[in-house]
Short mmCIF file of C-alpha atoms and ligand atoms in Angstrom, two decimals:
data_model
loop_
_atom_site.label_atom_id
_atom_site.label_comp_id
_atom_site.label_asym_id
_atom_site.label_seq_id
_atom_site.Cartn_x
_atom_site.Cartn_y
_atom_site.Cartn_z
CA MET N 12 -109.82 -124.84 -100.68
CA SER N 13 -112.68 -122.69 -101.54
CA GLU N 14 -112.24 -119.11 -100.70
CA ASN N 15 -114.48 -116.01 -101.15
CA ILE N 16 -113.31 -113.81 -103.70
CA SER N 17 -114.31 -110.85 -105.18
CA VAL N 18 -113.78 -109.45 -108.88
CA LEU N 19 -114.20 -105.69 -109.67
CA GLY N 20 -114.43 -105.02 -113.17
CA LEU N 21 -116.16 -107.51 -115.81
CA GLY N 22 -114.56 -106.41 -119.03
CA LEU N 23 -113.33 -108.99 -121.39
CA MET N 24 -110.47 -109.83 -118.95
CA GLY N 25 -112.33 -109.61 -115.86
CA THR N 26 -115.07 -111.91 -117.01
CA ALA N 27 -112.53 -114.36 -117.99
CA LEU N 28 -110.89 -114.15 -114.43
CA ALA N 29 -114.08 -114.62 -112.74
CA GLU N 30 -114.93 -117.53 -114.86
CA SER N 31 -111.76 -119.01 -114.02
CA LEU N 32 -112.36 -118.67 -110.16
CA LEU N 33 -115.64 -119.92 -110.62
CA ALA N 34 -114.65 -122.95 -112.50
CA ALA N 35 -112.20 -123.73 -109.61
CA GLY N 36 -115.07 -123.72 -107.16
CA HIS N 37 -114.54 -120.43 -105.30
CA GLN N 38 -117.38 -118.25 -103.96
CA VAL N 39 -117.18 -115.36 -106.30
CA THR N 40 -118.85 -111.83 -105.93
CA VAL N 41 -118.77 -109.49 -108.84
CA TRP N 42 -119.31 -105.87 -109.34
CA ASN N 43 -119.08 -104.02 -112.89
CA ARG N 44 -119.91 -100.50 -113.35
CA THR N 45 -122.42 -101.62 -116.24
CA PRO N 46 -124.35 -104.26 -114.23
CA ALA N 47 -125.85 -105.94 -116.96
CA LYS N 48 -122.26 -107.81 -117.76
CA ALA N 49 -122.59 -109.90 -114.83
CA GLU N 50 -125.25 -111.88 -116.14
CA PRO N 51 -123.48 -114.66 -117.64
CA LEU N 52 -121.40 -115.25 -114.53
CA LEU N 53 -124.60 -115.13 -112.35
CA ALA N 54 -125.78 -118.19 -114.13
CA ARG N 55 -122.71 -120.03 -113.34
CA GLY N 56 -123.13 -119.33 -109.50
CA ALA N 57 -121.67 -115.76 -108.96
CA LYS N 58 -123.22 -113.30 -106.89
CA GLN N 59 -123.72 -109.57 -107.79
CA ALA N 60 -122.75 -106.86 -105.64
CA ALA N 61 -124.59 -103.51 -105.90
CA THR N 62 -121.81 -101.14 -105.29
CA PRO N 63 -117.96 -101.59 -105.11
CA GLU N 64 -118.08 -101.18 -101.41
CA GLU N 65 -120.42 -104.27 -100.93
CA ALA N 66 -118.04 -106.26 -103.43
CA VAL N 67 -114.98 -105.25 -101.27
CA ALA N 68 -116.96 -106.13 -97.87
CA ALA N 69 -117.88 -109.72 -99.31
CA SER N 70 -114.21 -111.29 -99.83
CA PRO N 71 -110.90 -110.83 -98.26
CA LEU N 72 -109.38 -111.05 -101.65
CA VAL N 73 -110.48 -108.38 -103.76
CA ILE N 74 -109.25 -108.72 -107.67
CA VAL N 75 -109.66 -105.60 -109.55
CA CYS N 76 -109.33 -105.25 -113.51
CA LEU N 77 -110.50 -102.00 -115.08
CA LEU N 78 -109.26 -99.97 -117.64
CA ASP N 79 -106.79 -97.81 -115.84
CA TYR N 80 -105.55 -97.12 -112.36
CA GLN N 81 -107.47 -93.87 -112.24
CA SER N 82 -110.59 -95.69 -112.53
CA VAL N 83 -109.21 -98.18 -109.91
CA THR N 84 -109.04 -95.50 -107.25
CA SER N 85 -112.12 -93.77 -108.09
CA THR N 86 -114.14 -97.43 -107.76
CA LEU N 87 -112.37 -98.03 -104.41
CA ALA N 88 -112.40 -94.43 -102.79
CA GLY N 89 -115.39 -95.29 -100.45
CA ALA N 90 -114.38 -99.12 -100.00
CA PRO N 91 -113.63 -100.71 -96.46
CA LEU N 92 -110.19 -101.84 -97.47
CA SER N 93 -108.98 -102.83 -93.91
CA GLY N 94 -108.28 -106.31 -93.70
CA ARG N 95 -108.48 -106.66 -97.49
CA VAL N 96 -106.03 -107.69 -99.91
CA VAL N 97 -106.33 -105.90 -103.29
CA ALA N 98 -104.80 -107.77 -106.23
CA ASN N 99 -104.90 -105.08 -109.13
CA LEU N 100 -104.42 -106.74 -112.35
CA THR N 101 -105.23 -103.38 -114.36
CA THR N 102 -102.37 -102.89 -116.76
CA GLY N 103 -100.21 -99.71 -115.46
CA ARG N 104 -96.64 -98.30 -114.97
CA PRO N 105 -94.58 -98.99 -112.06
CA ALA N 106 -94.84 -95.40 -110.44
CA GLU N 107 -98.54 -96.14 -110.40
CA ALA N 108 -98.49 -99.18 -108.88
CA ARG N 109 -96.18 -97.86 -106.08
CA GLU N 110 -98.69 -94.93 -105.53
CA LEU N 111 -101.77 -97.19 -105.60
CA ALA N 112 -99.74 -99.49 -103.16
CA ALA N 113 -99.23 -96.72 -100.70
CA TRP N 114 -103.01 -95.53 -101.12
CA VAL N 115 -104.31 -99.04 -100.35
CA ALA N 116 -102.00 -99.22 -97.35
CA GLU N 117 -103.03 -95.90 -95.99
CA ARG N 118 -106.71 -97.58 -95.84
CA GLY N 119 -105.39 -100.47 -94.10
CA GLY N 120 -105.20 -102.96 -96.97
CA GLU N 121 -102.49 -105.34 -98.35
CA TYR N 122 -101.76 -104.82 -102.03
CA LEU N 123 -100.39 -107.06 -104.80
CA ASP N 124 -100.07 -105.74 -108.47
CA GLY N 125 -100.23 -108.31 -111.08
CA GLY N 126 -99.24 -107.89 -114.89
CA ILE N 127 -101.17 -110.24 -116.79
CA MET N 128 -99.37 -112.06 -119.81
CA ALA N 129 -102.17 -113.66 -121.60
CA VAL N 130 -105.28 -112.57 -123.58
CA PRO N 131 -108.62 -113.54 -122.13
CA GLN N 132 -108.92 -116.80 -124.07
CA MET N 133 -105.86 -118.03 -122.47
CA ILE N 134 -106.94 -117.63 -118.80
CA ALA N 135 -106.89 -120.89 -116.68
CA ARG N 136 -104.94 -122.52 -119.86
CA PRO N 137 -101.31 -123.64 -120.15
CA GLY N 138 -99.01 -120.62 -121.10
CA ALA N 139 -101.11 -118.28 -119.10
CA LEU N 140 -98.70 -116.25 -116.65
CA ILE N 141 -99.68 -113.60 -114.17
CA LEU N 142 -96.79 -111.70 -112.56
CA TYR N 143 -97.32 -110.53 -108.95
CA SER N 144 -95.35 -107.81 -106.92
CA GLY N 145 -96.16 -106.24 -103.53
CA SER N 146 -97.14 -108.06 -100.34
CA GLU N 147 -95.42 -111.47 -100.34
CA PRO N 148 -97.46 -112.41 -97.24
CA ALA N 149 -100.62 -111.66 -99.23
CA PHE N 150 -99.49 -113.74 -102.22
CA ASP N 151 -98.52 -116.49 -100.05
CA ARG N 152 -102.06 -116.63 -98.27
CA HIS N 153 -103.61 -116.56 -101.74
CA GLU N 154 -101.33 -118.39 -104.14
CA GLY N 155 -103.82 -121.25 -104.46
CA ALA N 156 -106.55 -119.27 -105.72
CA LEU N 157 -104.55 -116.92 -107.90
CA SER N 158 -103.23 -120.05 -109.59
CA ALA N 159 -106.78 -120.77 -110.58
CA MET N 160 -106.45 -117.91 -113.24
CA ALA N 161 -103.03 -118.48 -114.59
CA GLU N 162 -99.66 -119.49 -113.48
CA ALA N 163 -98.89 -116.97 -110.71
CA ARG N 164 -95.31 -115.81 -110.15
CA PHE N 165 -94.07 -113.64 -107.25
CA THR N 166 -91.48 -111.20 -108.43
CA GLY N 167 -90.77 -108.89 -105.55
CA ALA N 168 -91.92 -106.49 -102.35
CA ASP N 169 -91.68 -103.55 -104.73
CA PRO N 170 -95.05 -103.20 -106.20
CA GLY N 171 -93.83 -101.75 -109.16
CA MET N 172 -91.61 -104.70 -110.12
CA ALA N 173 -94.67 -106.73 -111.58
CA PRO N 174 -95.61 -103.91 -114.27
CA LEU N 175 -91.97 -103.11 -114.78
CA LEU N 176 -91.44 -106.70 -116.10
CA ASP N 177 -94.74 -106.75 -117.83
CA LEU N 178 -93.61 -103.87 -119.68
CA ALA N 179 -90.09 -105.28 -120.29
CA MET N 180 -91.97 -108.37 -121.91
CA LEU N 181 -93.84 -106.10 -124.15
CA THR N 182 -90.82 -104.13 -125.16
CA GLY N 183 -89.27 -107.36 -126.14
CA MET N 184 -92.37 -108.38 -128.15
CA TYR N 185 -92.52 -104.98 -129.88
CA GLY N 186 -88.85 -105.28 -130.87
CA GLN N 187 -89.71 -108.63 -132.44
CA ILE N 188 -92.78 -107.11 -134.23
CA ALA N 189 -90.69 -104.29 -135.40
CA GLY N 190 -88.07 -106.75 -137.01
CA LEU N 191 -90.80 -108.77 -138.50
CA LEU N 192 -92.35 -105.85 -140.22
CA GLU N 193 -89.05 -104.56 -141.71
CA ALA N 194 -88.11 -108.08 -142.77
CA ALA N 195 -91.48 -108.51 -144.11
CA ALA N 196 -91.46 -105.17 -146.16
CA LEU N 197 -88.34 -106.21 -147.71
CA VAL N 198 -89.42 -109.72 -148.63
CA ARG N 199 -92.65 -108.22 -150.06
CA SER N 200 -90.76 -105.62 -152.24
CA ALA N 201 -89.22 -108.46 -154.03
CA GLY N 202 -92.41 -110.52 -154.66
CA TYR N 203 -91.27 -113.69 -152.43
CA PRO N 204 -94.19 -115.09 -150.76
CA LEU N 205 -94.48 -113.69 -147.39
CA THR N 206 -96.25 -116.51 -145.59
CA GLU N 207 -93.53 -118.85 -146.76
CA PHE N 208 -90.83 -116.59 -145.77
CA VAL N 209 -92.14 -116.04 -142.22
CA SER N 210 -93.07 -119.60 -141.44
CA SER N 211 -90.41 -121.60 -143.20
CA LEU N 212 -87.33 -119.09 -142.70
CA LEU N 213 -87.77 -116.39 -140.07
CA VAL N 214 -89.56 -118.09 -137.58
CA PRO N 215 -87.07 -120.95 -137.22
CA TRP N 216 -84.23 -118.13 -137.50
CA LEU N 217 -85.67 -116.16 -134.68
CA ASN N 218 -86.07 -119.25 -132.60
CA ALA N 219 -82.32 -119.99 -132.91
CA MET N 220 -81.49 -116.34 -132.08
CA ALA N 221 -83.79 -116.35 -128.90
CA ALA N 222 -81.85 -119.53 -127.59
CA GLN N 223 -78.82 -117.12 -127.23
CA GLN N 224 -80.54 -114.60 -125.29
CA PRO N 225 -79.49 -116.05 -121.87
CA LEU N 226 -75.68 -115.73 -123.01
CA TRP N 227 -76.50 -111.99 -123.79
CA ALA N 228 -78.08 -111.58 -120.66
CA GLU N 229 -75.00 -112.97 -118.74
CA LYS N 230 -72.98 -110.47 -120.64
CA MET N 231 -75.11 -107.64 -119.85
CA ALA N 232 -75.70 -108.43 -116.04
CA SER N 233 -71.51 -108.78 -115.81
CA GLY N 234 -70.85 -105.85 -117.91
CA ASP N 235 -68.16 -107.75 -119.62
CA HIS N 236 -69.02 -106.96 -123.32
CA SER N 237 -65.96 -108.66 -125.05
CA THR N 238 -66.82 -111.11 -127.78
CA GLU N 239 -65.46 -113.85 -129.97
CA VAL N 240 -68.34 -114.06 -132.23
CA SER N 241 -69.20 -110.62 -134.06
CA ASN N 242 -68.06 -107.37 -132.69
CA LEU N 243 -69.81 -103.96 -133.13
CA GLU N 244 -67.88 -102.75 -135.87
CA ILE N 245 -68.85 -105.70 -137.90
CA ASN N 246 -72.46 -104.99 -137.12
CA ARG N 247 -72.04 -101.53 -137.81
CA ALA N 248 -71.32 -102.37 -141.11
CA GLY N 249 -74.00 -105.17 -141.24
CA VAL N 250 -76.73 -102.71 -140.39
CA GLU N 251 -75.23 -99.90 -142.74
CA ASN N 252 -75.52 -102.74 -145.52
CA LEU N 253 -78.87 -103.39 -144.35
CA VAL N 254 -80.15 -99.82 -144.70
CA ARG N 255 -78.47 -99.23 -148.08
CA ALA N 256 -80.38 -102.37 -149.28
CA PHE N 257 -83.70 -101.28 -148.05
CA ARG N 258 -83.37 -97.83 -150.05
CA GLU N 259 -82.36 -99.83 -153.11
CA GLN N 260 -85.50 -101.83 -152.87
CA GLY N 261 -87.58 -98.93 -152.22
CA VAL N 262 -88.48 -99.61 -148.67
CA LYS N 263 -88.28 -97.32 -145.73
CA PRO N 264 -85.80 -98.70 -142.87
CA ASP N 265 -87.53 -96.63 -140.27
CA LEU N 266 -87.70 -99.18 -137.58
CA LEU N 267 -84.05 -99.97 -137.82
CA LEU N 268 -82.87 -96.59 -137.96
CA PRO N 269 -82.70 -96.11 -134.08
CA LEU N 270 -80.72 -99.52 -133.68
CA LYS N 271 -78.18 -98.16 -136.14
CA ALA N 272 -77.98 -94.86 -134.21
CA VAL N 273 -77.25 -96.51 -131.01
CA ILE N 274 -74.55 -98.67 -132.72
CA ASP N 275 -72.84 -95.81 -134.46
CA GLN N 276 -72.73 -93.83 -131.18
CA ARG N 277 -70.99 -96.68 -129.21
CA THR N 278 -68.68 -97.40 -132.06
CA ALA N 279 -67.67 -93.70 -132.43
CA ARG N 280 -66.61 -94.11 -128.71
CA GLY N 281 -64.20 -96.41 -129.96
CA LEU N 282 -65.72 -99.44 -128.62
CA GLY N 283 -66.01 -101.37 -131.93
CA HIS N 284 -64.29 -104.33 -130.57
CA GLU N 285 -67.10 -105.00 -128.15
CA GLY N 286 -70.18 -107.16 -128.56
CA LEU N 287 -73.87 -106.15 -129.26
CA SER N 288 -74.58 -106.58 -125.51
CA GLY N 289 -72.40 -103.37 -124.93
CA LEU N 290 -75.23 -101.20 -126.37
CA ILE N 291 -77.17 -101.55 -123.13
CA GLU N 292 -74.59 -99.21 -121.73
CA GLU N 293 -75.99 -96.23 -123.99
CA LEU N 294 -79.54 -96.48 -122.97
P1 NDP X 24 -112.39 -103.91 -121.51
O1 NDP X 24 -112.41 -102.65 -122.08
O2 NDP X 24 -113.40 -105.18 -121.84
O3 NDP X 24 -113.01 -103.88 -119.95
C1 NDP X 24 -112.73 -102.51 -119.20
C2 NDP X 24 -113.34 -102.30 -117.75
O4 NDP X 24 -113.18 -101.50 -117.03
C3 NDP X 24 -114.79 -102.86 -117.91
O5 NDP X 24 -115.44 -103.44 -116.95
C4 NDP X 24 -115.32 -101.17 -117.66
O6 NDP X 24 -116.57 -101.07 -117.05
C5 NDP X 24 -114.44 -100.94 -116.68
N1 NDP X 24 -114.20 -99.49 -116.69
C6 NDP X 24 -113.64 -98.77 -117.49
N2 NDP X 24 -113.89 -97.29 -117.08
C7 NDP X 24 -114.22 -97.25 -115.75
C8 NDP X 24 -114.45 -96.42 -114.63
N3 NDP X 24 -114.40 -95.13 -114.78
N4 NDP X 24 -114.86 -96.80 -113.46
C9 NDP X 24 -115.05 -98.14 -113.33
N5 NDP X 24 -114.94 -99.10 -114.35
C10 NDP X 24 -114.53 -98.59 -115.32
O7 NDP X 24 -110.82 -104.19 -121.04
P2 NDP X 24 -110.20 -105.60 -120.74
O8 NDP X 24 -110.98 -106.57 -119.88
O9 NDP X 24 -109.64 -106.44 -121.74
O10 NDP X 24 -108.82 -105.00 -120.00
C11 NDP X 24 -108.85 -104.79 -118.47
C12 NDP X 24 -107.67 -104.31 -118.05
O11 NDP X 24 -106.80 -105.94 -118.11
C13 NDP X 24 -106.77 -103.54 -118.66
O12 NDP X 24 -105.79 -102.77 -117.77
C14 NDP X 24 -105.96 -104.26 -119.77
O13 NDP X 24 -104.70 -103.79 -120.14
C15 NDP X 24 -105.63 -105.50 -119.01
N6 NDP X 24 -105.14 -106.51 -119.73
C16 NDP X 24 -106.05 -107.04 -120.83
C17 NDP X 24 -105.77 -107.80 -121.59
C18 NDP X 24 -106.38 -108.34 -122.80
O14 NDP X 24 -106.17 -109.25 -123.65
N7 NDP X 24 -107.78 -107.87 -122.95
C19 NDP X 24 -104.16 -108.77 -121.64
C20 NDP X 24 -103.67 -108.16 -120.54
C21 NDP X 24 -103.93 -107.29 -119.77
P3 NDP X 24 -117.93 -101.10 -118.06
O15 NDP X 24 -118.23 -102.48 -118.27
O16 NDP X 24 -119.03 -100.51 -117.22
O17 NDP X 24 -117.63 -100.32 -119.21
#
């Protein structure tokens, strides 16, 4: 069903979002601080609003994708939010999302926060995911339209939940990147071809390890950190060995050292018999 939807913010991401909504047959009104960026969308049937107020007045669903939360409040400051659903897909922190949800509610609007797990090229393609939190009734009413941009998943009534999960997923990614960088530096120091190492050795290994993570999650959720596989004491010796090997190869183990510090701290408490999942209790 075609809906009236406004999109505020036509950067790389906002443009991709607006394009996907137009392609799905919605009536899209756009606004951007620099108006010229709307031109390609106007050629595809979007309407241009002269002000944020006009854009908000045009549609019950208002999608906002700007630089940061400060630019969102300054843009929406004079807009008539009563009866509107503000779906803010700007990246931010949980506390900012909760604050903005209250700000929108004070002005009579409903709030959804969204964490975009995709780059602009992925929007409206398989694999793109947007996490939402905040008003469940608003999500239910607009789920069809939101799904035109990416798989839409509601994660809870706390508006901070979607940004928190977004940050958690980025945390997992940065951990993986840290491992890749250290492993690549070690391999490069020995002159082994890096592309060969990454594609034929590291990636299959990481995929096999990733398949174990739901079991780790069960351990962490239950607080039962017993293990029959490899306990912390073995891992402490293993990471110490790694760090020595790095130094012998002339490579800095700087991205591994924080992990080593947490393992050392946990084993120093006499918990070396536990599995690695127990490290969560130190964080
Ligand atoms: P861009 O830099 O391409 O666009 C930024 C947008 O914010 C532009 O529309 C810009 O307007 C607008 N803007 C900046 N400052 C202000 C302000 N003070 N008042 C009003 N408008 C302002 O960024 P993206 O589109 O890539 O990113 C937008 C959001 O999407 C960010 O929060 C980003 O983290 C998130 N995101 C982006 C991803 C990506 O891969 N690009 C992935 C996941 C999330 P103007 O055109 O006038 O400069």
